[in-house]
Coordinates of C-alpha atoms in Angstrom, one line a residue:
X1 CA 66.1 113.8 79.0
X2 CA 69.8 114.8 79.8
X3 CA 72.2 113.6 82.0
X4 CA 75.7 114.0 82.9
X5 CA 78.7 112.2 84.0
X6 CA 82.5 111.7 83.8
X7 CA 85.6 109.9 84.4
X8 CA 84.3 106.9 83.8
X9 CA 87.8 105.4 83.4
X10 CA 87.1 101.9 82.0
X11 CA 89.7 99.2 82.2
X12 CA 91.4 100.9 84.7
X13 CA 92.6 98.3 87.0
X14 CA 94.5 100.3 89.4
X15 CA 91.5 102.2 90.7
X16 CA 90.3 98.5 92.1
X17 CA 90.0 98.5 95.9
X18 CA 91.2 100.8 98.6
X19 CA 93.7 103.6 97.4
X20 CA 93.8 107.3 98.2
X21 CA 92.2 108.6 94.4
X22 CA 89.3 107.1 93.2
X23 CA 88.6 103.7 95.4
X24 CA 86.2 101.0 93.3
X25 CA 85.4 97.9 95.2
X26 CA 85.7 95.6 92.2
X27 CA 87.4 92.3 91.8
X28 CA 88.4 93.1 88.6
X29 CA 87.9 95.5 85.2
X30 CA 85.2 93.5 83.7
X31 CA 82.9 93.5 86.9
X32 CA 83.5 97.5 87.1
X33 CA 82.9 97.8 83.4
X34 CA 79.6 95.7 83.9
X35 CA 78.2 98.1 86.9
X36 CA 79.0 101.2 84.9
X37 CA 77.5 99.6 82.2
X38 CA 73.9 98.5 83.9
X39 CA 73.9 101.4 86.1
X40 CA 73.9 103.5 82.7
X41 CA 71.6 101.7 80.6
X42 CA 69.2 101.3 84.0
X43 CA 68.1 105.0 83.1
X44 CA 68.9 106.1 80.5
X45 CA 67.0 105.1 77.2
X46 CA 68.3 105.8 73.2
X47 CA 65.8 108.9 73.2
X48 CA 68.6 110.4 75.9
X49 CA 71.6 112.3 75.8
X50 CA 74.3 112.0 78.0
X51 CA 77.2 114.1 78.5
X52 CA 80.7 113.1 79.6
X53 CA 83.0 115.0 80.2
X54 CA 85.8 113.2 79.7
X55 CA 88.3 110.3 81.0
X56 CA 86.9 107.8 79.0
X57 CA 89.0 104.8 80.0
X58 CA 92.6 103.7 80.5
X59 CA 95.0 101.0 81.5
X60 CA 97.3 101.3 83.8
X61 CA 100.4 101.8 81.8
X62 CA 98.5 102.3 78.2
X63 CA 95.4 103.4 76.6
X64 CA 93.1 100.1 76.1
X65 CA 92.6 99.9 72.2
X66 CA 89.9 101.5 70.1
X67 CA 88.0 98.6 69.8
X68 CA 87.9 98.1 73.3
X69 CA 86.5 101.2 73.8
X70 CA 84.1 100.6 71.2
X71 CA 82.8 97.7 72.6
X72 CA 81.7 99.0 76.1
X73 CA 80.9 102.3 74.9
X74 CA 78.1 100.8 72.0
X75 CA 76.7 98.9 75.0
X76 CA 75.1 102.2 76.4
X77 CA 71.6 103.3 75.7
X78 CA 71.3 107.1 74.4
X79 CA 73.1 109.7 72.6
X80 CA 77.0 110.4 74.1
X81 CA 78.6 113.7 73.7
X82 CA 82.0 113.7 75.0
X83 CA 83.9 116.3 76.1
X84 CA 88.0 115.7 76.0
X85 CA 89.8 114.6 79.0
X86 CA 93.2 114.3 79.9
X87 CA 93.1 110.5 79.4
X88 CA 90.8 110.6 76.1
X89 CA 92.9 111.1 73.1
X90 CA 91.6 112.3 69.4
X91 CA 92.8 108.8 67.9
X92 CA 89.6 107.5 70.0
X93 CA 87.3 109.7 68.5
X94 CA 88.6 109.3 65.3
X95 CA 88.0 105.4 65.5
X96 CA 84.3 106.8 66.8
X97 CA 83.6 108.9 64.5
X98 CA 84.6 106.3 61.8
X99 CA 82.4 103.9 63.5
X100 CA 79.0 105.9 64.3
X101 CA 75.8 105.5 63.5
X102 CA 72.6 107.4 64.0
X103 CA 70.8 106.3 66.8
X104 CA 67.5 108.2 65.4
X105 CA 67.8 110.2 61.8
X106 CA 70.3 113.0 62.5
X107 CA 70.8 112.0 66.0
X108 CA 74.2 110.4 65.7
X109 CA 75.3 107.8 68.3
X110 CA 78.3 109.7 69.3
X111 CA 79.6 113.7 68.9
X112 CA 82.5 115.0 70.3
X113 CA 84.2 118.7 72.1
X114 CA 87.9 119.2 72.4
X115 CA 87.6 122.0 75.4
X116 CA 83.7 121.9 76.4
X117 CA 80.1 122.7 76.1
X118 CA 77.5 125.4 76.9
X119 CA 73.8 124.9 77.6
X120 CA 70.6 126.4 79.0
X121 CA 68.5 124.2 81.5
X122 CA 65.8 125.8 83.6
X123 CA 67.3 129.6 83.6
X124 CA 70.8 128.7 83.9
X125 CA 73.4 128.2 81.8
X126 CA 75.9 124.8 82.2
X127 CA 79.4 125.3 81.3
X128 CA 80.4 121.3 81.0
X129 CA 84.4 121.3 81.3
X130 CA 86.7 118.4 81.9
X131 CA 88.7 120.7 84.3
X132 CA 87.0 122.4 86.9
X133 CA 86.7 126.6 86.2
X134 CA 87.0 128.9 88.6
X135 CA 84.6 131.3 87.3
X136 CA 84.3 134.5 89.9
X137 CA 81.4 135.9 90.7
X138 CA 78.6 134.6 88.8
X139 CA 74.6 134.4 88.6
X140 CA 72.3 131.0 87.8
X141 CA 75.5 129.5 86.2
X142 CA 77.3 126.1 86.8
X143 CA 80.3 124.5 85.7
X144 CA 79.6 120.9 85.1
X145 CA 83.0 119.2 85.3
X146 CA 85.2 116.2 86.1
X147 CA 89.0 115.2 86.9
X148 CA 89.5 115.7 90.3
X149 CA 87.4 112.3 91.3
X150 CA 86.7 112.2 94.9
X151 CA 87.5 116.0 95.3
X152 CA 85.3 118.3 95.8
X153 CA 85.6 122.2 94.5
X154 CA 85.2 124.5 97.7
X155 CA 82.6 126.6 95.3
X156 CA 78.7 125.9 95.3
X157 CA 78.6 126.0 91.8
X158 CA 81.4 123.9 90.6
X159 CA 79.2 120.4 90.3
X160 CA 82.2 117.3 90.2
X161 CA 79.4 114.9 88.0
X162 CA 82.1 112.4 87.9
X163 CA 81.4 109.1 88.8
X164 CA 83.4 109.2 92.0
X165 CA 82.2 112.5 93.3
X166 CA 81.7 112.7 96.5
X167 CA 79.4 115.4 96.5
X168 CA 76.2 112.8 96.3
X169 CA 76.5 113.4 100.1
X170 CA 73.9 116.7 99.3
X171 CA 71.2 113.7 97.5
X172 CA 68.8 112.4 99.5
X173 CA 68.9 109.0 97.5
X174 CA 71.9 108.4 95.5
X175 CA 71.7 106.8 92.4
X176 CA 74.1 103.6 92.3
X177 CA 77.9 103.8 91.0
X178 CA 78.0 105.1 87.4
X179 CA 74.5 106.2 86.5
X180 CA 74.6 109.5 84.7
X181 CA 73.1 112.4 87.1
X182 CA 69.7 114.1 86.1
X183 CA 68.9 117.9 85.9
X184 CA 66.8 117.4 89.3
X185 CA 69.9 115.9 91.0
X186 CA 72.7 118.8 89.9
X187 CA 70.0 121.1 91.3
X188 CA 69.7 119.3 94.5
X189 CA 73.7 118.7 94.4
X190 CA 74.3 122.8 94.1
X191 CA 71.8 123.5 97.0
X192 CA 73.0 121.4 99.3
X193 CA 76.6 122.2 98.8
X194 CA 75.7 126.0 98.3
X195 CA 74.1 125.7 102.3
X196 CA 76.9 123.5 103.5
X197 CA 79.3 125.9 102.4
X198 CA 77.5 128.8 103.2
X199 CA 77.5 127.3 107.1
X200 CA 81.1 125.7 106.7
X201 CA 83.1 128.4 105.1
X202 CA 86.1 130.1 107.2
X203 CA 88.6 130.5 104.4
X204 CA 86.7 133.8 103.1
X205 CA 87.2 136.7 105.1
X206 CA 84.7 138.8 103.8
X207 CA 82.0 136.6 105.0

């Protein structure tokens, strides 16, 4: 299977309790950490791969070290490909890369994308950015993407996967803080925002 998440922001401590960004009701890093952490590994198994796109994890006034990193990140099941964010830097996956290991033969533990990925899922094609695009007209095509947190792209097929996104409001049963999404659920995501936004949608004038 494949699944798909971002921002996950580790160790970032000013994200704990209300605030206007990205609000985590947490007492601290380390119980955050931990939910990401078992929400993860409660579906995803090491026959998985899980892309993230991006915004690893941060402090609040520095990057957490490598090791850090290292230690949460070799605490989740499957195969992570990471896609750059504006908070990961390429010292990171240096230290990864260093450190990897093949989780089956040839499958290696971690791989990494400076700008993003393309792939095919059930007739459509899945650009997986940190950024969101803003692609124009298009047909059975999505851009997977990240950054913007509890914002939501006013286009049907700009999918925020991060962990904060609000648009689980289109899922009938949300999956709990930090579990990666499935194929089934960015399907269900885009439909329900494409019908919201086909109903809700003043700012077009051509409509």
């Amino acid at each position: 299977m494949q699944y798909f998440t971002a921002d996950t922001h580790f160790f970032h401590e000013q994200l704990l309790g209300n605030n206007d960004f990205a609000p985590r009701p947490f007492k601290n890093v380390a119980a955050m950490n931990q939910a990401i952490i078992d929400a993860w590994n409660a579906r995803v198994s090491d026959k998985d791969v899980v892309y993230h796109l991006g915004d690893i994890a941060m402090h609040p006034s520095n990057y957490p070290g490598n090791d850090e990193v290292f230690e949460i990140l070799k605490q989740l099941n499957g195969q992570i490909i990471f896609i750059k964010g504006n908070h990961d830097n390429r010292d990171l996956f240096k230290f990864l890369a260093k450190h990897n290991w093949d989780v089956f033969p040839d499958k290696p533990k971690f791989r990494f994308h400076d700008v993003g990925v393309l792939i095919k899922m059930n007739h459509f094609q899945f650009f997986m950015t940190h950024y969101p695009m803003m692609m124009g007209i298009v047909k059975q095509t999505m851009n997977l993407h990240g950054h913007i947190h509890h914002s939501s792209v006013p286009i049907a097929e700009d999918i925020n996967v991060g962990i904060d996104t609000p648009e689980t409001v289109f899922l009938k049963d949300p999956p709990p803080f930090g579990t990666p999404f499935s194929e089934a659920e960015l399907f269900a995501m885009y439909a329900g925002k494409k019908a919201y936004l086909i109903k809700n949608k003043p700012f077009n004038k051509y409509d």
